[in-house]
PDB file of C-alpha atoms in Angstrom:
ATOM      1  CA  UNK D  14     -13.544 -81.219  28.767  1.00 54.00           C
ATOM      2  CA  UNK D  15     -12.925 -85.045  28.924  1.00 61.00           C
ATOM      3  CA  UNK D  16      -9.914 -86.164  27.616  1.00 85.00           C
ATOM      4  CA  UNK D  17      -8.584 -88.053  24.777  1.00 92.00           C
ATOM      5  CA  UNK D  18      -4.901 -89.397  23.953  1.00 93.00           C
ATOM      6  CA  UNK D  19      -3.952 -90.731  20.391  1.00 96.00           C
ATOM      7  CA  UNK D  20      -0.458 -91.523  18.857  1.00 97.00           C
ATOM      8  CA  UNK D  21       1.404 -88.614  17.554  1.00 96.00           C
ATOM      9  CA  UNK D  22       1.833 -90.142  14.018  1.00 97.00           C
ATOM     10  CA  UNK D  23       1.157 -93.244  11.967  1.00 97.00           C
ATOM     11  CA  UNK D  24       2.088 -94.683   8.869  1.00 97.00           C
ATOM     12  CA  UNK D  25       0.213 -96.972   6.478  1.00 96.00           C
ATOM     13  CA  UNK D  26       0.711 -98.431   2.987  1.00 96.00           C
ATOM     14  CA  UNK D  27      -1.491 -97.612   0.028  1.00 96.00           C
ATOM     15  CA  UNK D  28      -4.745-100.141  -0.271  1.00 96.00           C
ATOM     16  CA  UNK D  29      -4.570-101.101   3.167  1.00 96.00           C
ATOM     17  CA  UNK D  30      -6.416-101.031   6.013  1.00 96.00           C
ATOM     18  CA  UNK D  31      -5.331 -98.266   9.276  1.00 97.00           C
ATOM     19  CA  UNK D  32      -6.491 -98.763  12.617  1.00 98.00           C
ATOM     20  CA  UNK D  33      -6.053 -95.417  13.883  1.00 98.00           C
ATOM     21  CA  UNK D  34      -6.613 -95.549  17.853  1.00 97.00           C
ATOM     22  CA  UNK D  35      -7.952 -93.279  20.752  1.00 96.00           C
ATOM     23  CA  UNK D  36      -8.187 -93.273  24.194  1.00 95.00           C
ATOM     24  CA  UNK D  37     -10.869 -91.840  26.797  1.00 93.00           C
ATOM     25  CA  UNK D  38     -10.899 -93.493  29.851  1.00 93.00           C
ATOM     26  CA  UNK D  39     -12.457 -90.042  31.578  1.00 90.00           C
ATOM     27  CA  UNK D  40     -15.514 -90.008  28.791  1.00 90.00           C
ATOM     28  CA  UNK D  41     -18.772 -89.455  30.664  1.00 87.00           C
ATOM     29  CA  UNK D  42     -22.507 -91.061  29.961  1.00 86.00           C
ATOM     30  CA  UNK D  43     -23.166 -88.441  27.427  1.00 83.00           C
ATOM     31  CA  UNK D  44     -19.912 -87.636  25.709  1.00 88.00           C
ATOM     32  CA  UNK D  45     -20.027 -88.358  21.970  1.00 90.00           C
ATOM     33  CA  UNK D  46     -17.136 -89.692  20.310  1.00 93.00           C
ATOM     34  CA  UNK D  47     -16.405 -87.763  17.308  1.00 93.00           C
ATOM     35  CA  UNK D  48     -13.572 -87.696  14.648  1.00 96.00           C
ATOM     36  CA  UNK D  49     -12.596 -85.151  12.382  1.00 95.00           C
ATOM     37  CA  UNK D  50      -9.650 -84.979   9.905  1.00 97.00           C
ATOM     38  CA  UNK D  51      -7.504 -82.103   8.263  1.00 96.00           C
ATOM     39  CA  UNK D  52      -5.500 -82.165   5.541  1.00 94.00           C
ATOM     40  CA  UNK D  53      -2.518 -79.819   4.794  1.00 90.00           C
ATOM     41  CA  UNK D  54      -4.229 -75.985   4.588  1.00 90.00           C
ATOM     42  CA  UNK D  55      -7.692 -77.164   4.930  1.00 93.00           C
ATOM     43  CA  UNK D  56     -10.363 -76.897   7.740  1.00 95.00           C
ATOM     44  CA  UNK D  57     -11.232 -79.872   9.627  1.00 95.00           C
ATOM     45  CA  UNK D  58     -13.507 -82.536   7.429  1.00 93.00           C
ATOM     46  CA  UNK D  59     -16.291 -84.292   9.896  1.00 91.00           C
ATOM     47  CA  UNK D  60     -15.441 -88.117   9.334  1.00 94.00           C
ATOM     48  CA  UNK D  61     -17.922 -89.964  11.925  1.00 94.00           C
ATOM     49  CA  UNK D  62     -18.918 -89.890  15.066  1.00 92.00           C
ATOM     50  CA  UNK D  63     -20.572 -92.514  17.455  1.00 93.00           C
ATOM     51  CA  UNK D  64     -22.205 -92.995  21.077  1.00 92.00           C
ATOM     52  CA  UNK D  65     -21.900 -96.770  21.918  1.00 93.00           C
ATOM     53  CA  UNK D  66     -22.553 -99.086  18.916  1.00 92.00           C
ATOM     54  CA  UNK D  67     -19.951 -99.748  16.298  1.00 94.00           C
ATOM     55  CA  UNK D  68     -20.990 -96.644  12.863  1.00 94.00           C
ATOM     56  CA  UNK D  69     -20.161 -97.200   9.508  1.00 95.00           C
ATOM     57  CA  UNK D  70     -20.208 -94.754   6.694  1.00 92.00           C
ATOM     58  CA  UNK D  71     -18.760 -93.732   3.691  1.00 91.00           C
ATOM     59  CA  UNK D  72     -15.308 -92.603   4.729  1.00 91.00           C
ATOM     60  CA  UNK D  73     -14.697 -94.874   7.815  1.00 96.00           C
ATOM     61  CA  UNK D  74     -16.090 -97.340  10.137  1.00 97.00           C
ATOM     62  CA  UNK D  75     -16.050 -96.409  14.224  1.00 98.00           C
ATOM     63  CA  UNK D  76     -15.247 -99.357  16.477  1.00 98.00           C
ATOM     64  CA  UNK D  77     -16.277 -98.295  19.938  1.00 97.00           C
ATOM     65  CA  UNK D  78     -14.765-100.036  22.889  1.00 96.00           C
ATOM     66  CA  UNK D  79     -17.464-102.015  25.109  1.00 95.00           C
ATOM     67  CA  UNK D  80     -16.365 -99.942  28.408  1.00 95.00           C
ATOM     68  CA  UNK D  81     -16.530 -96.939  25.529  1.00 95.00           C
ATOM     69  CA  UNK D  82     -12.548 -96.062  27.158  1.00 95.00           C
ATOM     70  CA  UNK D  83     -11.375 -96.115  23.925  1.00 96.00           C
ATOM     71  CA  UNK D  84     -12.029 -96.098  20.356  1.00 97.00           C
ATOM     72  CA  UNK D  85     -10.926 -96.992  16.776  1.00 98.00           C
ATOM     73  CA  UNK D  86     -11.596 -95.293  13.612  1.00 98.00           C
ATOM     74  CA  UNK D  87     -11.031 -97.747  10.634  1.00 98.00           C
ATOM     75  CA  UNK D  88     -10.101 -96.671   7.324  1.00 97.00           C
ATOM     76  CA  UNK D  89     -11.066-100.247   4.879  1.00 95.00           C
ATOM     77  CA  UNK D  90      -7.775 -98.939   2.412  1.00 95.00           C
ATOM     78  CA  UNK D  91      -6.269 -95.788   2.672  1.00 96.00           C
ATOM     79  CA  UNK D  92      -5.442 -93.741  -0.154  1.00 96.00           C
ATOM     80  CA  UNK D  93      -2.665 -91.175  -1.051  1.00 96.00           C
ATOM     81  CA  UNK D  94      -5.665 -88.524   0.085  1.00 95.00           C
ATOM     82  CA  UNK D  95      -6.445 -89.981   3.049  1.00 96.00           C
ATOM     83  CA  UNK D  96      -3.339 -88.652   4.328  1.00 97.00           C
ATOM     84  CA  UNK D  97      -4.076 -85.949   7.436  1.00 97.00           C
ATOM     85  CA  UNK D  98      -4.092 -85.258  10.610  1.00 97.00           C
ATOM     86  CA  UNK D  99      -6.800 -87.335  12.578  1.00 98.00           C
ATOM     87  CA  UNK D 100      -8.297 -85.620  15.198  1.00 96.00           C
ATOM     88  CA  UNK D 101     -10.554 -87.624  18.242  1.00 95.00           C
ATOM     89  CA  UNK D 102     -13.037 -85.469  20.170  1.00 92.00           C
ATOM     90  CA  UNK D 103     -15.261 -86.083  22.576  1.00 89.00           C
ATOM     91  CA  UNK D 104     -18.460 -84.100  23.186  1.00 83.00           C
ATOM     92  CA  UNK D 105     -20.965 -83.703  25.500  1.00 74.00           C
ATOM     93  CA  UNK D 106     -24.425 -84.167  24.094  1.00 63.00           C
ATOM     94  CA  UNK D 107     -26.412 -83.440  26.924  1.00 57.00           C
ATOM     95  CA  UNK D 108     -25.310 -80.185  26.792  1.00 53.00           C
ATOM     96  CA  UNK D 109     -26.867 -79.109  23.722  1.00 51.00           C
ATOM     97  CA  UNK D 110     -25.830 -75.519  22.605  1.00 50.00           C
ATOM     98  CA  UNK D 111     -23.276 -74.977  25.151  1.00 51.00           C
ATOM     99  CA  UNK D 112     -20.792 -77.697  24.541  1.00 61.00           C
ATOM    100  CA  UNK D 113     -18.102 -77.006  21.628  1.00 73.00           C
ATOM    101  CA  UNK D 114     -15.606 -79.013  19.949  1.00 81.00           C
ATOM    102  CA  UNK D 115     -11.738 -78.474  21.731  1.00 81.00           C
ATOM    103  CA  UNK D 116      -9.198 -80.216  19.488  1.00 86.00           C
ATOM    104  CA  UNK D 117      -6.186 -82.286  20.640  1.00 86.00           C
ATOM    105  CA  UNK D 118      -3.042 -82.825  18.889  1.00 88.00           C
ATOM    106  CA  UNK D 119      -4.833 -85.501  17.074  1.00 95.00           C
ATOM    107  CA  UNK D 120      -2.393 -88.421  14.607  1.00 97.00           C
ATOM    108  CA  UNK D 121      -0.812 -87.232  11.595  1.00 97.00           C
ATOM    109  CA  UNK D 122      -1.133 -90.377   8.671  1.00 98.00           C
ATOM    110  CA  UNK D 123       1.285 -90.294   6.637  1.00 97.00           C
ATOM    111  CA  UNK D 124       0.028 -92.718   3.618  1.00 97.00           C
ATOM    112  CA  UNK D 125       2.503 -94.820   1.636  1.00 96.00           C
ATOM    113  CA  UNK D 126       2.199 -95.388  -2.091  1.00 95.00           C
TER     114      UNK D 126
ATOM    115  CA  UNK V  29     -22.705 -82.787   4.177  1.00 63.00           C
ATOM    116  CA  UNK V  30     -23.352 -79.003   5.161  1.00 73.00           C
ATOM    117  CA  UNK V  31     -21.039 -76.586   3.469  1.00 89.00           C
ATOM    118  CA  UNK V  32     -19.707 -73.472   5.501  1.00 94.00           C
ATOM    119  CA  UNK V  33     -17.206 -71.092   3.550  1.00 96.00           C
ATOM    120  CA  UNK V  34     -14.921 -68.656   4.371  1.00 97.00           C
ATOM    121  CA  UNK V  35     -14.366 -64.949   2.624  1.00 97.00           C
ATOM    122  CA  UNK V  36     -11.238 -64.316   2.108  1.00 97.00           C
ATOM    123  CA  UNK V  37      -9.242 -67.001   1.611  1.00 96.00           C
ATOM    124  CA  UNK V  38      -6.232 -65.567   2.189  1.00 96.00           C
ATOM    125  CA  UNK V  39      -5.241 -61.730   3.202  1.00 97.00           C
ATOM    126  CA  UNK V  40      -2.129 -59.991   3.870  1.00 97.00           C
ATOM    127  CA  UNK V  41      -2.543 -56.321   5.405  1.00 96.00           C
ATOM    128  CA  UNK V  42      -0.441 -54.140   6.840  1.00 96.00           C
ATOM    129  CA  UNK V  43       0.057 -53.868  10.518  1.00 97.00           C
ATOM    130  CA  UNK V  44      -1.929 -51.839  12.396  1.00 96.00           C
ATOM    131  CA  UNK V  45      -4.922 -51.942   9.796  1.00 97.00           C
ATOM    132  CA  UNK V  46      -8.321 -54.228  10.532  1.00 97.00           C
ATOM    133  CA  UNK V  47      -8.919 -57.355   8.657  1.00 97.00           C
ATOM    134  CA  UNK V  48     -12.783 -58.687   8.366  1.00 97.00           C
ATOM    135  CA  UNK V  49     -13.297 -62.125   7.876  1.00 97.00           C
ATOM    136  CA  UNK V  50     -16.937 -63.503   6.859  1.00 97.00           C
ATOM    137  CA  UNK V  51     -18.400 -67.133   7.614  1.00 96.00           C
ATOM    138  CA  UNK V  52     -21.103 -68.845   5.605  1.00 95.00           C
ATOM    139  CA  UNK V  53     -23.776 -71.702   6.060  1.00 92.00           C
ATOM    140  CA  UNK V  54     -24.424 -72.111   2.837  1.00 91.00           C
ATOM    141  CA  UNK V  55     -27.314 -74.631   3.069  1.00 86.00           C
ATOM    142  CA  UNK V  56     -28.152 -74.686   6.551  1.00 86.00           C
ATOM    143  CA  UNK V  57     -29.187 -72.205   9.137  1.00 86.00           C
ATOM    144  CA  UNK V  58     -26.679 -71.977  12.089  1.00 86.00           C
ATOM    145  CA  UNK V  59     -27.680 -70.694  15.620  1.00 82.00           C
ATOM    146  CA  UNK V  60     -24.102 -70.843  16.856  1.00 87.00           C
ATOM    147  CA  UNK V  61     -20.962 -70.670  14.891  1.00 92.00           C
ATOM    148  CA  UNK V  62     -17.580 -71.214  16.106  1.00 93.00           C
ATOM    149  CA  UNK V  63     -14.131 -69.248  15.458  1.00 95.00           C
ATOM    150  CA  UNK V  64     -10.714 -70.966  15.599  1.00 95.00           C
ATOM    151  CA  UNK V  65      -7.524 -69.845  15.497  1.00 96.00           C
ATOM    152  CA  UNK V  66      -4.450 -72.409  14.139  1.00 96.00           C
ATOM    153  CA  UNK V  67      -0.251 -71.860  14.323  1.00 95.00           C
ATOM    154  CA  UNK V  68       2.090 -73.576  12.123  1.00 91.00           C
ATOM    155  CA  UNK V  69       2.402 -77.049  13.063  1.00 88.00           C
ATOM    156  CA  UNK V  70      -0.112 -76.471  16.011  1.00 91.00           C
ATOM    157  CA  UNK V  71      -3.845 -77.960  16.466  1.00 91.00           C
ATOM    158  CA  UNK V  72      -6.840 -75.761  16.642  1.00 92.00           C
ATOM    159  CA  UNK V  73      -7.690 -73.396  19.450  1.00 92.00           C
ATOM    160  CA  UNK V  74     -10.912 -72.564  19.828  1.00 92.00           C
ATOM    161  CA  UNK V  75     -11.364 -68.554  20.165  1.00 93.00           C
ATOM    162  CA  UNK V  76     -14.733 -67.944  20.523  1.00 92.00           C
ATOM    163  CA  UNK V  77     -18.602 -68.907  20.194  1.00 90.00           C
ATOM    164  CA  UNK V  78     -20.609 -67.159  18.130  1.00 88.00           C
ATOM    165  CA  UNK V  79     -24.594 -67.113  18.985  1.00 85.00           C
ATOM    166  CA  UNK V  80     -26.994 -64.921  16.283  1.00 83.00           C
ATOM    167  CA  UNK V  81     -28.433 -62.092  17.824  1.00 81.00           C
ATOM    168  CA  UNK V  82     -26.418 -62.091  21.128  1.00 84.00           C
ATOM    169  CA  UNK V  83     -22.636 -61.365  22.130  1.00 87.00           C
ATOM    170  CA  UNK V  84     -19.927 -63.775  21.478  1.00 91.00           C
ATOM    171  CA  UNK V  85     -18.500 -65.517  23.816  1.00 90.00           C
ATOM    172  CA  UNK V  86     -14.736 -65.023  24.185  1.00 93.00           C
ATOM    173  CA  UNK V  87     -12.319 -68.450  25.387  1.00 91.00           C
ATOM    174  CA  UNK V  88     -10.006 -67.299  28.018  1.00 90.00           C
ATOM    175  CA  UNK V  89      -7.428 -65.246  26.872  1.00 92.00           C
ATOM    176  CA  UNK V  90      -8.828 -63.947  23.920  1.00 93.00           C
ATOM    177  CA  UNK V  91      -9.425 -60.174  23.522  1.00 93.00           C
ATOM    178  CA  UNK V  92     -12.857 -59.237  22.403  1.00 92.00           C
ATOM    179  CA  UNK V  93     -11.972 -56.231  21.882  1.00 94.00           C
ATOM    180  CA  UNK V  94      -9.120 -57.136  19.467  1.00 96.00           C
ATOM    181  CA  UNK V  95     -11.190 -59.915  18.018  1.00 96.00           C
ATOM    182  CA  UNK V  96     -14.870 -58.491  16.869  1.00 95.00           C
ATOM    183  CA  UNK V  97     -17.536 -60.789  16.276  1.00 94.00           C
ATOM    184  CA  UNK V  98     -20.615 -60.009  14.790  1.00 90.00           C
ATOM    185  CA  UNK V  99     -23.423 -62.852  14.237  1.00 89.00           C
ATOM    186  CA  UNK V 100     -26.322 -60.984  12.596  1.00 82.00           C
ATOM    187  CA  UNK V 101     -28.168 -63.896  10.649  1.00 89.00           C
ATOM    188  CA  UNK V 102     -28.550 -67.410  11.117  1.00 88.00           C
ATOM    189  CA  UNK V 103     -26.272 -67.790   7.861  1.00 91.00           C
ATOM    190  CA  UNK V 104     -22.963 -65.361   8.654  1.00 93.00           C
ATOM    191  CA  UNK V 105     -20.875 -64.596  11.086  1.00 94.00           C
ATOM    192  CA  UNK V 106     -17.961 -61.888  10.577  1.00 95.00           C
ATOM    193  CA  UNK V 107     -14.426 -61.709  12.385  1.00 97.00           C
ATOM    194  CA  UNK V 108     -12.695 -58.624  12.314  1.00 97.00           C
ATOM    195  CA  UNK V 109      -8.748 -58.564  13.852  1.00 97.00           C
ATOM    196  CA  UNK V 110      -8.711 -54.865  15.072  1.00 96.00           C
ATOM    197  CA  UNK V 111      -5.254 -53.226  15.213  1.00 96.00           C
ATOM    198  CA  UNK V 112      -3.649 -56.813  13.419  1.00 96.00           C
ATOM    199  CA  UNK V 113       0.098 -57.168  14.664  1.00 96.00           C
ATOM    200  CA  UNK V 114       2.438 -59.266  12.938  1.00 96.00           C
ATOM    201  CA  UNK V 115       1.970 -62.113  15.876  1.00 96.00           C
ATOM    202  CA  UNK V 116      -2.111 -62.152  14.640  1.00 96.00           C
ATOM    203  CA  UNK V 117      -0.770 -63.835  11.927  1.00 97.00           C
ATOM    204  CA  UNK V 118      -2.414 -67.279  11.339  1.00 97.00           C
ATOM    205  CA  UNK V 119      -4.717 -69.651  10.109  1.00 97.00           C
ATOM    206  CA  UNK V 120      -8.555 -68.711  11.088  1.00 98.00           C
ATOM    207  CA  UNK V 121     -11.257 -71.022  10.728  1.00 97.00           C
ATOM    208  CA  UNK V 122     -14.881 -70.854  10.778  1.00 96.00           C
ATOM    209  CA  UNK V 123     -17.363 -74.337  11.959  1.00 94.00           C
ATOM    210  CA  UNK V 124     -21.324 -73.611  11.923  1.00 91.00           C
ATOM    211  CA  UNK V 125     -23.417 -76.322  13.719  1.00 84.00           C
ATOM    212  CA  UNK V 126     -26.313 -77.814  11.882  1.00 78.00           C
ATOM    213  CA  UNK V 127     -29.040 -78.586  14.469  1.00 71.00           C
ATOM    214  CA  UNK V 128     -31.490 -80.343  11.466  1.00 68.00           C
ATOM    215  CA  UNK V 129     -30.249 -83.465  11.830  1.00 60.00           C
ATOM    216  CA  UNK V 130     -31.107 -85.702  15.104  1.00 56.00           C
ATOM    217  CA  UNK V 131     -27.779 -85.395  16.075  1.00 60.00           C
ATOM    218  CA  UNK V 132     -25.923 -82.140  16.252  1.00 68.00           C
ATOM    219  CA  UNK V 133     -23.057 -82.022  13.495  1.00 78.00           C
ATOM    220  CA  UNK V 134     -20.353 -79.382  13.163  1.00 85.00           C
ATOM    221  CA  UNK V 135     -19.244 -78.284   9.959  1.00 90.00           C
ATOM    222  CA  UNK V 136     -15.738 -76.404   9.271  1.00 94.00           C
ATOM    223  CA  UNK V 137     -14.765 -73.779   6.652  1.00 96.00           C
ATOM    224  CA  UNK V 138     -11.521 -73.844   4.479  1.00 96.00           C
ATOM    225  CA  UNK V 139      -9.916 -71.186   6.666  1.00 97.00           C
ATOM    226  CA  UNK V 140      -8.269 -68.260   6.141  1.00 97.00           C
ATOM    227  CA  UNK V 141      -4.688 -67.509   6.065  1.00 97.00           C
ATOM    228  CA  UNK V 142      -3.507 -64.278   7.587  1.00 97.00           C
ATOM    229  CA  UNK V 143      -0.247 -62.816   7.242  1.00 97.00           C
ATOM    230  CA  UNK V 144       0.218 -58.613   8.869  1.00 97.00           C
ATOM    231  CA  UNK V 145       3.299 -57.223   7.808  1.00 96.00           C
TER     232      UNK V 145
END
C-alpha cells in the first residue's frame, strides 16, 4: 500500500482557514487520494477525495500537487466541529474490488474558539 | 451520502461469552463490506473484507476463527467475537462500499464499543 505522511497534530483558530497537508511521493498512476475524518467516538466521515485536478465540495476543497507527491485538504473556516482527526489515504482504483482503505495515523485538529 | 449503521452501539459481556455485531447499508446495496478494529488513542486496523455470498477475507494476524463473519445479503454483514477476552476489548467499525456512483466511495458506521469483563 503506497504511503502517506501527515503532521501528527495541528491547531487552528475559529473562522479561519487550515491547510492541513499530506505527503505521497510513492503514489502510483492509479492511486486515488482520499481523505476521511473522525471525530472523538465516531466512525470515519468521507470528506473528499481526488485523482489529479484540484475538488471542491461542501466540507473542503482538495488541492492536488502537480507531480500529485503531495496534497492539501483545505478547510475555507474551521469550526469548533471541525475538530478531528484527519486521515489521508491513498487508493488504488484500478484495482476495483480488491483494494481497501488502510488508515495512517492521520492529524489530529485541534480547533480554537 | 450513504448511511451504514452499526447494531449495538455499545456492549459489555462477560468473558468467555460471544458478542454479535450487525452492519447495515441502509440505502445502498454493498458487495463488499469492511471490518475494523480501533485501540484507545490508536488509528484503524483493518481486520477483514467482507464479500456477500463468499468467505471473508481475514488481514494477517487476525483469527477467523475468533472473529466470524457472515455476509448473507448485499445490505448486512454480522461480526461475532467468539470466546471475547478482556484484550478483545475495543472499538469495532463497520464501512460498506457503494459501487453506484462512478467512483467507488466507502462509507463508515458509528462503531461499536466493546468492553469483556
Amino acid at each position: 500500500d503506497a504511503k502517506t505522511t501527515q503532521p501528527n497534530s495541528m491547531e487552528s483558530n475559529e473562522e479561519e482557514p487550515v491547510h492541513l497537508p499530506c505527503n505521497h511521493s510513492t503514489i502510483s498512476g492509479t492511486d486515488y487520494i482520499h481523505w476521511y475524518r473522525q471525530l472523538p467516538s465516531q466512525g470515519p466521515e468521507y470528506v473528499i477525495h481526488g485523482l489529479t485536478s484540484n475538488v471542491n465540495n461542501r466540507m473542503a476543497s482538495l488541492a492536488i500537487a502537480e507531480d500529485r507527491k503531495s496534497s492539501t485538504l483545505i478547510l475555507h473556516r474551521a469550526t469548533l466541529r471541525d475538530a478531528a482527526v484527519y486521515y489521508c489515504i491513498l487508493r488504488d482504483e484500478g484495482q476495483t474490488g480488491a483494494n481497501n482503505l488502510f488508515f495512517g495515523t492521520g492529524t489530529r485538529l485541534t480547533v480554537i474558539p | 451520502g450513504a448511511v451504514v449503521s452499526q447494531h449495538p452501539s455499545w456492549v459489555i459481556c462477560k468473558s468467555g461469552t460471544s458478542v454479535k455485531i450487525e452492519c447495515r447499508s441502509l440505502d445502498f446495496q454493498a458487495t463488499t463490506m469492511f471490518w475494523y478494529r480501533q485501540f484507545p488513542k490508536q488509528s484503524l486496523m483493518l481486520m477483514a473484507t467482507s464479500n456477500e455470498g463468499s468467505k471473508a477475507t481475514y488481514e494477517q494476524g487476525v483469527e477467523k476463527d475468533k472473529f466470524l463473519i457472515n455476509h448473507a445479503s448485499l445490505t448486512l454483514s454480522t461480526l461475532t467475537v467468539t470466546s471475547a477476552h478482556p484484550e478483545d476489548s475495543s472499538f469495532y467499525i463497520c464501512s460498506a462500499r457503494d459501487l453506484t456512483g462512478i467512483q467507488e466511495t466507502q462509507y463508515f458506521g458509528p462503531g461499536t464499543r466493546l468492553l469483556v469483563l
